[in-house]
C-alpha positions as a Markdown table, in Angstrom:
| # | Residue | x | y | z |
|---|---|---|---|---|
| 1 | Gly | 54.8 | 12.0 | 14.6 |
| 2 | Asp | 52.2 | 9.5 | 14.0 |
| 3 | Arg | 52.1 | 6.2 | 15.7 |
| 4 | Asn | 50.2 | 4.4 | 18.5 |
| 5 | Ile | 50.7 | 4.4 | 21.5 |
| 6 | Ile | 50.3 | 0.6 | 22.9 |
| 7 | Ser | 50.8 | -0.1 | 26.7 |
| 8 | Gly | 49.2 | -1.6 | 30.1 |
| 9 | Asn | 47.1 | -4.8 | 28.4 |
| 10 | Gly | 47.0 | -7.9 | 30.2 |
| 11 | Thr | 48.7 | -10.7 | 28.5 |
| 12 | Ser | 50.3 | -9.0 | 25.7 |
| 13 | Asn | 50.1 | -5.2 | 24.2 |
| 14 | Ile | 50.8 | -6.5 | 20.5 |
| 15 | Glu | 49.6 | -10.2 | 19.9 |
| 16 | Ile | 49.7 | -11.7 | 16.1 |
| 17 | Arg | 49.1 | -15.2 | 15.4 |
| 18 | Gly | 49.6 | -16.8 | 12.1 |
| 19 | Thr | 49.5 | -13.8 | 9.3 |
| 20 | Thr | 52.2 | -11.5 | 8.2 |
| 21 | Thr | 52.0 | -7.6 | 9.9 |
| 22 | Thr | 53.8 | -5.2 | 9.7 |
| 23 | Ile | 54.0 | -3.3 | 13.3 |
| 24 | Lys | 56.4 | 0.3 | 12.2 |
| 25 | Asn | 56.4 | 3.3 | 14.8 |
| 26 | Asn | 54.7 | 2.3 | 18.1 |
| 27 | Tyr | 55.5 | 3.3 | 22.0 |
| 28 | Ile | 54.6 | -0.6 | 23.0 |
| 29 | Gly | 54.9 | -0.4 | 26.5 |
| 30 | Thr | 55.7 | 3.5 | 27.2 |
| 31 | Asn | 54.1 | 6.6 | 27.9 |
| 32 | Ala | 52.9 | 9.1 | 25.2 |
| 33 | Asp | 56.1 | 10.5 | 25.0 |
| 34 | Gly | 58.3 | 7.2 | 25.4 |
| 35 | Asn | 60.4 | 8.1 | 28.2 |
| 36 | Ala | 58.5 | 6.2 | 30.8 |
| 37 | Lys | 57.3 | 3.0 | 31.7 |
| 38 | Val | 52.9 | 4.0 | 31.8 |
| 39 | Thr | 51.8 | 3.5 | 35.6 |
| 40 | Gly | 51.0 | 0.1 | 37.0 |
| 41 | Ala | 51.4 | -1.7 | 34.3 |
| 42 | Thr | 51.7 | -5.3 | 34.5 |
| 43 | Thr | 52.1 | -6.4 | 30.9 |
| 44 | Leu | 53.8 | -9.2 | 30.6 |
| 45 | Thr | 55.3 | -9.1 | 26.6 |
| 46 | Gly | 54.9 | -6.8 | 24.4 |
| 47 | Ile | 55.1 | -8.1 | 20.8 |
| 48 | Lys | 54.2 | -11.7 | 20.9 |
| 49 | Val | 54.4 | -13.5 | 17.0 |
| 50 | Tyr | 53.3 | -17.7 | 16.9 |
| 51 | Ser | 52.1 | -19.7 | 14.8 |
| 52 | Asp | 50.9 | -23.2 | 15.4 |
| 53 | Thr | 52.5 | -24.7 | 12.5 |
| 54 | Gly | 55.6 | -23.2 | 12.3 |
| 55 | Ala | 55.3 | -21.0 | 9.4 |
| 56 | Gln | 56.6 | -18.4 | 8.1 |
| 57 | Leu | 54.7 | -15.3 | 9.0 |
| 58 | Trp | 57.2 | -12.2 | 6.8 |
| 59 | Thr | 55.9 | -9.8 | 10.2 |
| 60 | Ser | 57.7 | -7.1 | 10.2 |
| 61 | Ile | 59.1 | -4.6 | 13.7 |
| 62 | Arg | 60.5 | -2.1 | 12.7 |
| 63 | Asp | 61.4 | 1.6 | 14.4 |
| 64 | Asn | 59.4 | 0.8 | 17.5 |
| 65 | Val | 59.8 | 2.2 | 20.9 |
| 66 | Ile | 59.4 | -1.9 | 22.9 |
| 67 | Ser | 60.3 | -0.7 | 26.2 |
| 68 | Gly | 58.2 | -1.5 | 30.0 |
| 69 | Asn | 56.7 | -5.3 | 29.6 |
| 70 | Ser | 57.6 | -7.2 | 32.9 |
| 71 | Asn | 58.5 | -10.9 | 30.8 |
| 72 | Tyr | 60.2 | -9.8 | 27.4 |
| 73 | Gly | 59.8 | -6.8 | 25.0 |
| 74 | Val | 59.1 | -9.2 | 22.4 |
| 75 | Glu | 58.5 | -12.5 | 21.9 |
| 76 | Ile | 58.2 | -14.7 | 18.6 |
| 77 | Val | 56.9 | -18.6 | 19.1 |
| 78 | Asn | 57.4 | -21.1 | 16.3 |
| 79 | Cys | 57.6 | -19.1 | 13.6 |
| 80 | Lys | 59.8 | -18.1 | 11.0 |
| 81 | Asp | 61.1 | -15.3 | 8.7 |
| 82 | Asn | 60.2 | -11.9 | 10.6 |
| 83 | Thr | 62.7 | -9.5 | 10.7 |
| 84 | Leu | 63.3 | -6.6 | 13.6 |
| 85 | Leu | 64.8 | -3.6 | 12.7 |
| 86 | Gly | 65.7 | -0.1 | 14.1 |
| 87 | Asn | 63.5 | -0.7 | 17.5 |
| 88 | Lys | 64.7 | 0.8 | 20.8 |
| 89 | Ile | 64.5 | -2.5 | 22.9 |
| 90 | Gly | 64.0 | -1.5 | 27.4 |
| 91 | Val | 65.4 | 2.2 | 26.9 |
| 92 | Asp | 63.6 | 4.9 | 25.9 |
| 93 | Lys | 63.1 | 7.0 | 22.4 |
| 94 | Asp | 65.6 | 8.1 | 22.3 |
| 95 | Gly | 67.9 | 4.8 | 23.3 |
| 96 | Thr | 69.8 | 6.5 | 26.5 |
| 97 | Val | 67.6 | 5.8 | 29.7 |
| 98 | Ser | 66.7 | 1.6 | 31.0 |
| 99 | Ile | 62.3 | 1.5 | 30.8 |
| 100 | Ser | 63.5 | -2.5 | 30.9 |
| 101 | Asn | 61.5 | -5.3 | 30.1 |
| 102 | Gly | 62.4 | -8.7 | 31.5 |
| 103 | Ser | 64.0 | -9.8 | 28.3 |
| 104 | Gly | 64.4 | -7.6 | 25.6 |
| 105 | Ile | 63.3 | -11.3 | 23.1 |
| 106 | Ile | 63.4 | -14.2 | 23.0 |
| 107 | Leu | 63.1 | -16.6 | 20.2 |
| 108 | Asn | 61.9 | -19.5 | 21.3 |
| 109 | Ser | 60.0 | -23.0 | 20.1 |
| 110 | Gly | 61.2 | -23.6 | 16.7 |
| 111 | Ser | 61.2 | -20.5 | 15.7 |
| 112 | Gln | 63.6 | -20.3 | 12.4 |
| 113 | Asn | 65.4 | -17.8 | 10.1 |
| 114 | Asn | 64.7 | -14.6 | 12.1 |
| 115 | Thr | 67.2 | -11.4 | 11.6 |
| 116 | Ile | 67.6 | -9.0 | 14.3 |
| 117 | Gly | 69.1 | -5.9 | 12.9 |
| 118 | Gly | 70.8 | -5.1 | 10.1 |
| 119 | Ala | 73.8 | -3.5 | 7.8 |
| 120 | Gly | 71.1 | -1.0 | 6.1 |
| 121 | Ser | 70.9 | 2.9 | 7.4 |
| 122 | Gly | 68.4 | 3.0 | 10.9 |
| 123 | Glu | 68.3 | -1.2 | 11.0 |
| 124 | Tyr | 70.5 | -1.7 | 14.1 |
| 125 | Asn | 68.2 | -2.2 | 17.6 |
| 126 | Ile | 69.4 | -1.4 | 20.5 |
| 127 | Ile | 68.7 | -3.4 | 23.1 |
| 128 | Ser | 70.2 | -2.4 | 26.4 |
| 129 | Gly | 68.8 | -1.8 | 30.3 |
| 130 | Asn | 66.2 | -5.4 | 30.1 |
| 131 | Thr | 66.6 | -6.8 | 33.9 |
| 132 | Gln | 67.6 | -10.3 | 32.4 |
| 133 | Cys | 68.4 | -10.7 | 29.4 |
| 134 | Gly | 68.9 | -8.8 | 25.8 |
| 135 | Ile | 68.6 | -12.0 | 23.4 |
| 136 | Ile | 67.3 | -15.0 | 24.2 |
| 137 | Val | 67.3 | -18.2 | 21.3 |
| 138 | Asp | 65.8 | -21.4 | 23.0 |
| 139 | Gly | 64.7 | -24.9 | 21.9 |
| 140 | Val | 65.0 | -27.6 | 19.5 |
| 141 | Gly | 64.3 | -26.3 | 16.1 |
| 142 | Ser | 65.2 | -22.8 | 16.7 |
| 143 | Asp | 67.6 | -22.6 | 14.3 |
| 144 | Ser | 69.0 | -21.0 | 11.6 |
| 145 | Asn | 68.8 | -16.9 | 13.5 |
| 146 | Lys | 70.3 | -14.0 | 12.6 |
| 147 | Ile | 71.6 | -11.0 | 15.4 |
| 148 | Tyr | 73.0 | -8.4 | 13.2 |
| 149 | Lys | 74.7 | -5.4 | 13.8 |
| 150 | Asn | 72.8 | -3.9 | 17.2 |
| 151 | Tyr | 73.7 | -2.1 | 20.0 |
| 152 | Ile | 73.1 | -4.6 | 22.5 |
| 153 | Gly | 74.0 | -3.3 | 26.2 |
| 154 | Thr | 74.9 | 0.6 | 25.2 |
| 155 | Asn | 73.4 | 3.6 | 23.9 |
| 156 | Gln | 73.3 | 3.4 | 19.5 |
| 157 | Thr | 77.2 | 5.3 | 19.7 |
| 158 | Gly | 78.3 | 2.0 | 21.7 |
| 159 | Ala | 80.2 | 4.9 | 24.2 |
| 160 | Thr | 77.5 | 4.0 | 27.2 |
| 161 | Asn | 76.5 | 1.6 | 29.5 |
| 162 | Ile | 72.8 | 1.0 | 29.7 |
| 163 | Gly | 73.7 | -3.4 | 30.1 |
| 164 | Asn | 71.4 | -5.8 | 29.9 |
| 165 | Ser | 71.4 | -7.7 | 34.0 |
| 166 | Gln | 72.2 | -10.9 | 32.7 |
| 167 | Gln | 73.6 | -11.9 | 29.0 |
| 168 | Gly | 73.3 | -9.3 | 26.1 |
| 169 | Ile | 72.9 | -12.6 | 23.9 |
| 170 | Lys | 72.3 | -15.8 | 25.0 |
| 171 | Ile | 71.4 | -19.3 | 23.1 |
| 172 | Leu | 70.4 | -22.4 | 24.7 |
| 173 | Asn | 68.9 | -25.7 | 24.6 |
| 174 | Ser | 69.9 | -27.6 | 21.4 |
| 175 | Ala | 69.1 | -23.9 | 19.0 |
| 176 | Lys | 71.7 | -24.6 | 15.7 |
| 177 | Gly | 73.2 | -22.2 | 13.6 |
| 178 | Thr | 72.6 | -18.7 | 15.4 |
| 179 | Lys | 74.6 | -16.3 | 13.9 |
| 180 | Val | 76.1 | -13.6 | 15.6 |
| 181 | Gly | 77.5 | -10.9 | 13.7 |
| 182 | Ala | 79.4 | -11.8 | 10.1 |
| 183 | Ser | 81.4 | -8.5 | 7.5 |
| 184 | Gly | 80.4 | -5.4 | 8.2 |
| 185 | Lys | 77.0 | -7.0 | 10.4 |
| 186 | Gly | 79.1 | -6.8 | 13.8 |
| 187 | Asn | 77.4 | -6.1 | 17.0 |
| 188 | Thr | 78.8 | -3.8 | 19.6 |
């Protein structure tokens, strides 16, 4: 299909600063087939979204393969109201083989009210196969984030282990009010 292959860049493959953006249907950190890391690539972060002011950005990250980045697949810093839906993070385009990031997703430095996954058709993320954590919520002010109906450490059926090497979800350093699952929105 129509997509961008965004891989092999220095600090970030995509960096969004202080603006509303949609990132949809791309291979970020992988080769053009979406089945392996780009040879020799040392990109730190697949997608970095941040604000200097803690602004509402409403960035939508949807239906991407975000894998093969050395620090994070997605890093959201000091901003609000972003959504991650239907992504494969740390795995190949089929969601069955690990192409690890360091950690899959990190929300830090005051990131609030972000949503990872959803109950609608195709809104779940597969966050598996990463060399550290699946999801990290870190720091004072990183509050009221939602983690709904994702496959964390498995394939999309929940039947095959593609574990993250450390925690599936790690919440630390005074991050408050994170909702992990809800009625009809449980994670696997």
